[in-house]
Coordinates of C-alpha atoms in Angstrom, one line a residue:
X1 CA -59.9 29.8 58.8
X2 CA -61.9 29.3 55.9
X3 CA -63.7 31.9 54.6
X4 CA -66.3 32.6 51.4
X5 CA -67.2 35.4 49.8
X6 CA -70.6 36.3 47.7
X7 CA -69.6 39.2 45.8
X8 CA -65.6 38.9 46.0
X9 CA -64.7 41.0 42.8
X10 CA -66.4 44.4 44.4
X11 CA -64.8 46.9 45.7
X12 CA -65.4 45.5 49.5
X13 CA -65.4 41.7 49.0
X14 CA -61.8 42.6 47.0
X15 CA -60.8 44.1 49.7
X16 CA -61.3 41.6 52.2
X17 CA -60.0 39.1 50.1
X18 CA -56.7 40.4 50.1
X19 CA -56.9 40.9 53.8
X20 CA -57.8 37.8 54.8
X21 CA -55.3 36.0 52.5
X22 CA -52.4 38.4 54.1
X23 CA -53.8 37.1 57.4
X24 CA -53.4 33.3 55.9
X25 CA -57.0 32.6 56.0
X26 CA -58.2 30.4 53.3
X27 CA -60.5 32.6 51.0
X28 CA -63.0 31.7 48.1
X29 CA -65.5 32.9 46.0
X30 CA -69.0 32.0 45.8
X31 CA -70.0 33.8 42.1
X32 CA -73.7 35.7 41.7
X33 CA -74.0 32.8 39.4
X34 CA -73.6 30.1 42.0
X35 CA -76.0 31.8 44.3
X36 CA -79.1 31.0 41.9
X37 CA -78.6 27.0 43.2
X38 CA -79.0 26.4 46.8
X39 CA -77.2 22.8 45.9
X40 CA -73.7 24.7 44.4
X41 CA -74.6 27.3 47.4
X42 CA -74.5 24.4 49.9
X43 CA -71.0 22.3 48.4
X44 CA -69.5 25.5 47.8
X45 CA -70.1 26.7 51.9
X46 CA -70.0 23.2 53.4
X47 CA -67.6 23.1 56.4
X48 CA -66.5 26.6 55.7
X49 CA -65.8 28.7 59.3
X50 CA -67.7 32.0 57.5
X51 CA -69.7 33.1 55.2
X52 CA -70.1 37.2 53.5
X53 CA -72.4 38.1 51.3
X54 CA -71.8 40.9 49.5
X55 CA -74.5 40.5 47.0
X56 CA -76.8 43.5 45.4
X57 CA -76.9 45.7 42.6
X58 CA -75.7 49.4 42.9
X59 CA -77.7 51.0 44.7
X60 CA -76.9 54.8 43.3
X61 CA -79.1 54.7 40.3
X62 CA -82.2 56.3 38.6
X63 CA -85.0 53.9 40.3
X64 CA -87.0 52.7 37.3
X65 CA -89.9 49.9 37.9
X66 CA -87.0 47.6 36.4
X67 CA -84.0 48.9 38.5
X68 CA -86.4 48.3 41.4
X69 CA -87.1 44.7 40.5
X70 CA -83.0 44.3 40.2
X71 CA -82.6 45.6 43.3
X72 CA -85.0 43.7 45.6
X73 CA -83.8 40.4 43.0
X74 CA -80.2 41.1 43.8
X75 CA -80.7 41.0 47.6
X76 CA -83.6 39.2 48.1
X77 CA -83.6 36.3 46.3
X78 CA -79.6 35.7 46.5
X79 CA -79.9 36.1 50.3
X80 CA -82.8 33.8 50.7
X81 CA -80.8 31.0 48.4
X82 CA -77.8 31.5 50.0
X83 CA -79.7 30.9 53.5
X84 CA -81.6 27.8 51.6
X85 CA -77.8 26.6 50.8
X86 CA -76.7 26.9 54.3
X87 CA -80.0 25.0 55.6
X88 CA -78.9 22.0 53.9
X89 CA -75.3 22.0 54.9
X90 CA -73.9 18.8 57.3
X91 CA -71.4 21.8 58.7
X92 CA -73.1 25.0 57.8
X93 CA -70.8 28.1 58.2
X94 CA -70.5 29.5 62.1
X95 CA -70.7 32.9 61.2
X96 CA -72.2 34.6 58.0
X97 CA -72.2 38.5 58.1
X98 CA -74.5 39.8 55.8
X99 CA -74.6 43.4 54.1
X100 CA -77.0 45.5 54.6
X101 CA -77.7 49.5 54.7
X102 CA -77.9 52.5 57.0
X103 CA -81.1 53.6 54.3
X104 CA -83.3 52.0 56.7
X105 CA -83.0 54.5 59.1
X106 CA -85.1 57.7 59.2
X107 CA -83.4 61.3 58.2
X108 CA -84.9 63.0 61.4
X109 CA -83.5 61.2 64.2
X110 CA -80.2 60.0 65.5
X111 CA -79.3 56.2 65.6
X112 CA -77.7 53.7 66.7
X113 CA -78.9 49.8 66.5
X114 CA -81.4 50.1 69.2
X115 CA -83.3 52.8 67.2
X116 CA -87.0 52.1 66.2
X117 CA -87.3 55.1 63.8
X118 CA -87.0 53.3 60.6
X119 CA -88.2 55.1 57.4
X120 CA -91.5 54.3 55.3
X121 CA -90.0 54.3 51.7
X122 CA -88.3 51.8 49.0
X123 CA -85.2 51.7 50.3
X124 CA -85.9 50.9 53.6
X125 CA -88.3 48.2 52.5
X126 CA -85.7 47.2 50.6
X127 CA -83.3 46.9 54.0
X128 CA -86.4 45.2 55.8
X129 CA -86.8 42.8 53.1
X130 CA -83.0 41.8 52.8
X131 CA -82.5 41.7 56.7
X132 CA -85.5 39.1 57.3
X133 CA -83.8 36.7 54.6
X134 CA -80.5 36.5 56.1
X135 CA -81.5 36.0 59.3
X136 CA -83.3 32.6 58.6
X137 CA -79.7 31.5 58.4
X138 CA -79.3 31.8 62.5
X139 CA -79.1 28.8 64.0
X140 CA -77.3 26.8 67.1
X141 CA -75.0 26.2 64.5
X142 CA -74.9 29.7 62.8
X143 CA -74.3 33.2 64.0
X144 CA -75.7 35.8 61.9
X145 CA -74.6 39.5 61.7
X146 CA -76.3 42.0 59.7
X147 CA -73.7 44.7 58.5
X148 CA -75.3 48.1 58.2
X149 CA -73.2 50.1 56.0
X150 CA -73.1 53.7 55.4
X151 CA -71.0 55.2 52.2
X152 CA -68.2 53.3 52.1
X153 CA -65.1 55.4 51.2
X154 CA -61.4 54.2 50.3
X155 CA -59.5 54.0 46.9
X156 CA -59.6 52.0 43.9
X157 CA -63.6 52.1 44.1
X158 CA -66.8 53.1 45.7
X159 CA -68.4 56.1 46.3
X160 CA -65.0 57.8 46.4
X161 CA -64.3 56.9 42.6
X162 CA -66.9 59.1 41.7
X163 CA -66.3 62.2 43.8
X164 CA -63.1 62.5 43.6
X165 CA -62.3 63.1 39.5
X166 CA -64.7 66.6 39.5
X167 CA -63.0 67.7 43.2
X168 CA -59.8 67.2 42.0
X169 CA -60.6 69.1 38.7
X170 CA -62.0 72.4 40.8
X171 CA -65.5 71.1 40.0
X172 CA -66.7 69.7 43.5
X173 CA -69.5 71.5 45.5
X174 CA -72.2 70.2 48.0
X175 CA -75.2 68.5 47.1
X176 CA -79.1 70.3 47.8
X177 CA -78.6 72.7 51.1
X178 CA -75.6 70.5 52.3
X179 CA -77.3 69.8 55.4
X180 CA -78.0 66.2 55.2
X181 CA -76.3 63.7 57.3
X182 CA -73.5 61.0 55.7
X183 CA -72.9 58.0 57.9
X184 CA -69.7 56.8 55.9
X185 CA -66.8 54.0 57.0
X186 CA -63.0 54.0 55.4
X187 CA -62.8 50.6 54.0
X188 CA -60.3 50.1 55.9
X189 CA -62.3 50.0 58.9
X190 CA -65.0 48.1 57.3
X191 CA -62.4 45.2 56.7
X192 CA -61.5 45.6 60.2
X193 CA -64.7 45.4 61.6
X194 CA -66.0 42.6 60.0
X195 CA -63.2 40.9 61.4
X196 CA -63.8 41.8 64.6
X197 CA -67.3 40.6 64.2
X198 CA -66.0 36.9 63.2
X199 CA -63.9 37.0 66.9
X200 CA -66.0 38.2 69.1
X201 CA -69.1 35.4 69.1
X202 CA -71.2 37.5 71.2
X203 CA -72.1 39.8 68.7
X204 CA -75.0 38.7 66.8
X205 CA -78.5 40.7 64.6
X206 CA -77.8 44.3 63.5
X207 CA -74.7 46.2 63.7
X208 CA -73.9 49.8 62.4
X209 CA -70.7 49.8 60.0
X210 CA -70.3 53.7 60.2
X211 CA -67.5 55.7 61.8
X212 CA -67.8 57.0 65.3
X213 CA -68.1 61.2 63.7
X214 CA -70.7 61.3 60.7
X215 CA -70.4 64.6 58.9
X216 CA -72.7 67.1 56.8
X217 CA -72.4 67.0 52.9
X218 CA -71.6 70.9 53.3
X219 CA -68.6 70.1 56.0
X220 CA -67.8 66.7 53.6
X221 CA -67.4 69.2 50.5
X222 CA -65.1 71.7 52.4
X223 CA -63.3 69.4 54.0
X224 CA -62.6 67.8 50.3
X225 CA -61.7 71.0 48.9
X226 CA -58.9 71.9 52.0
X227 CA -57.4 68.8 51.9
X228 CA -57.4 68.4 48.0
X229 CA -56.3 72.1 47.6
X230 CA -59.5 72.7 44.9
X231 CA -62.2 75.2 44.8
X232 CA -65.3 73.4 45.3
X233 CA -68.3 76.0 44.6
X234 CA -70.2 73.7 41.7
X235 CA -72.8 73.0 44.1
X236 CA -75.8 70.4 43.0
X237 CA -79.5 71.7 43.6
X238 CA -81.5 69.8 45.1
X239 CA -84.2 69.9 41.9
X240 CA -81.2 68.7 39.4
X241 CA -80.4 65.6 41.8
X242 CA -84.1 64.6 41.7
X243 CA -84.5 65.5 37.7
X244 CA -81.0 62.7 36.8
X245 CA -81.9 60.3 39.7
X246 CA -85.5 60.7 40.4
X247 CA -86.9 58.7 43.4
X248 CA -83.4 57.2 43.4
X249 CA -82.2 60.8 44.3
X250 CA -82.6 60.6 48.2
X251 CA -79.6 58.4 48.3
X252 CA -77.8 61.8 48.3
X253 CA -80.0 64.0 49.6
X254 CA -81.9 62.2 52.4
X255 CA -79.9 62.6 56.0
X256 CA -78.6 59.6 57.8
X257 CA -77.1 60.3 61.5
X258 CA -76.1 57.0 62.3
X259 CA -73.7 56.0 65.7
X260 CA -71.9 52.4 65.7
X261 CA -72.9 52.1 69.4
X262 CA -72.2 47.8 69.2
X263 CA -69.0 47.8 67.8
X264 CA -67.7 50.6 70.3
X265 CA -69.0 48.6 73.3
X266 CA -67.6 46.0 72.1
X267 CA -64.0 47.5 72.6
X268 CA -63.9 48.2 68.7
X269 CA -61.1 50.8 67.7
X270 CA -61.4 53.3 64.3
X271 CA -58.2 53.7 62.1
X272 CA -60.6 56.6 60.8
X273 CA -63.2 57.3 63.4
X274 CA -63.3 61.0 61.4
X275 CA -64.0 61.8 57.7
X276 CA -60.5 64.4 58.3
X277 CA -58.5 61.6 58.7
X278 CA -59.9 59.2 55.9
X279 CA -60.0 62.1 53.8
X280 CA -56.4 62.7 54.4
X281 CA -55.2 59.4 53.9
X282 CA -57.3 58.4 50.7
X283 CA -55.5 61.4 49.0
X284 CA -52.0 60.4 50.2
X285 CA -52.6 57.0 48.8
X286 CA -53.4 58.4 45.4
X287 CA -50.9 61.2 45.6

């Protein structure tokens, strides 16, 4: 199988690189450079069984007009070239799994991918804006599958790189009240997933990349500090989140409940359906 990769040097395209090549797939990279020419888009693609695109600035960042502009250029505009690319392939890709985020869900309600409450603010624009690109890439001759991802957490990068340096020190704590919601996924599972996604051709639109338990930043931060054996009382207000990340700020403090109701009826199985168990085995792995 033949498989290429917008954003292969992050800490998820990385990681499906190497798991794909251990699989024998043949894997290459399609650079953020290549991805501002539909034409080097389209030869690099052509005849290729699937396409991931990984593409899109951090998102975890204090949301100036410019950072805004990067962020809606990063996804936007590489999504809709990369779909321009595919349009003018003779064999366009059969599958190509786009990223995308559980920020376009509201913090009030529980959801999986039938839910209609979506949220009114930048990042979920943001989501909207990205999600209509890629999917003027589906086709008769290309499935498209929008990858929702909550906090993505394994080692060697991610969200886990930053938390886990001031836990480890004694200096962890919960963020604002600690009641908000984290949809998350071990990395692991993500790589899994998105597998499962290229084998099972039924599966097509939205899909939420999230393990089957999501867990409250106060539970998160205890369970951090019991497995990691640290004191964890250096709690975050609220007020100091918004002051360092301004609007950027509900990234950690805004609630996400989200279920991945398509992938479990579609007979998918979790390594790490609980944050327990990836906790456990990211600090084994670094142990």
């Amino acid at each position: 199988m033949k498989i290429v990769i917008c954003g292969m040097s992050g800490f998820v395209g990385s990681a499906l690189e190497k798991y794909f090549r251990g699989k024998g797939d043949e894997v290459h990279a399609l650079s953020i450079r290549d991805c501002t020419d539909a034409d080097i888009i389209a030869s690099g693609v052509e005849g290729s069984d699937v396409l991931i695109n990984l593409a899109g600035a951090n998102i975890l960042g204090r949301w100036t007009h410019e950072y805004k502009q990067l962020l809606r250029q990063s996804r936007w505009e590489t999504t809709e070239k990369i779909v321009s690319g595919i349009k003018r392939c003779a064999r366009p890709p059969r599958v190509f799994l786009n990223a995308s985020a559980v920020g376009i869900y509201d913090s009030f309600h529980q959801h999986d991918e039938h839910s209609r409450h979506t949220a009114d603010d930048f990042l979920a624009d943001l989501v909207r804006g990205w999600e209509s690109a890629a999917m003027k890439a589906q086709s008769e001759q290309t499935r498209v599958c929008l990858m929702r991802f909550g906090v993505v957490y394994g080692n060697g990068g991610g969200a886990m790189a930053k938390m886990l340096p001031p836990f480890r020190l004694g200096l962890g704590g919960k963020m604002g009240d600690g009641y908000q919601m984290i949809s998350w996924i071990h990395l692991a599972d993500l790589v899994r997933a998105c597998e499962f996604l290229i084998e099972h051709p039924q599966i097509e639109g939205v899909v939420n990349f999230t393990a089957l338990e999501p867990i409250s930043n106060l539970a998160q931060t205890k369970a951090m500090s019991r497995i990691l054996q640290r004191p964890a009382f250096f709690d975050l207000p609220a007020w100091l989140v918004k002051l360092i990340f301004g609007e950027g700020s509900c990234v950690m403090l805004d609630s996400k409940e989200v279920y991945p109701r398509r992938l479990q009826e579609a007979g998918f199985t979790f390594l790490y359906p609980t944050f327990d168990s990836a906790m456990e085995e990211i600090a084994r792995a670094r142990d």
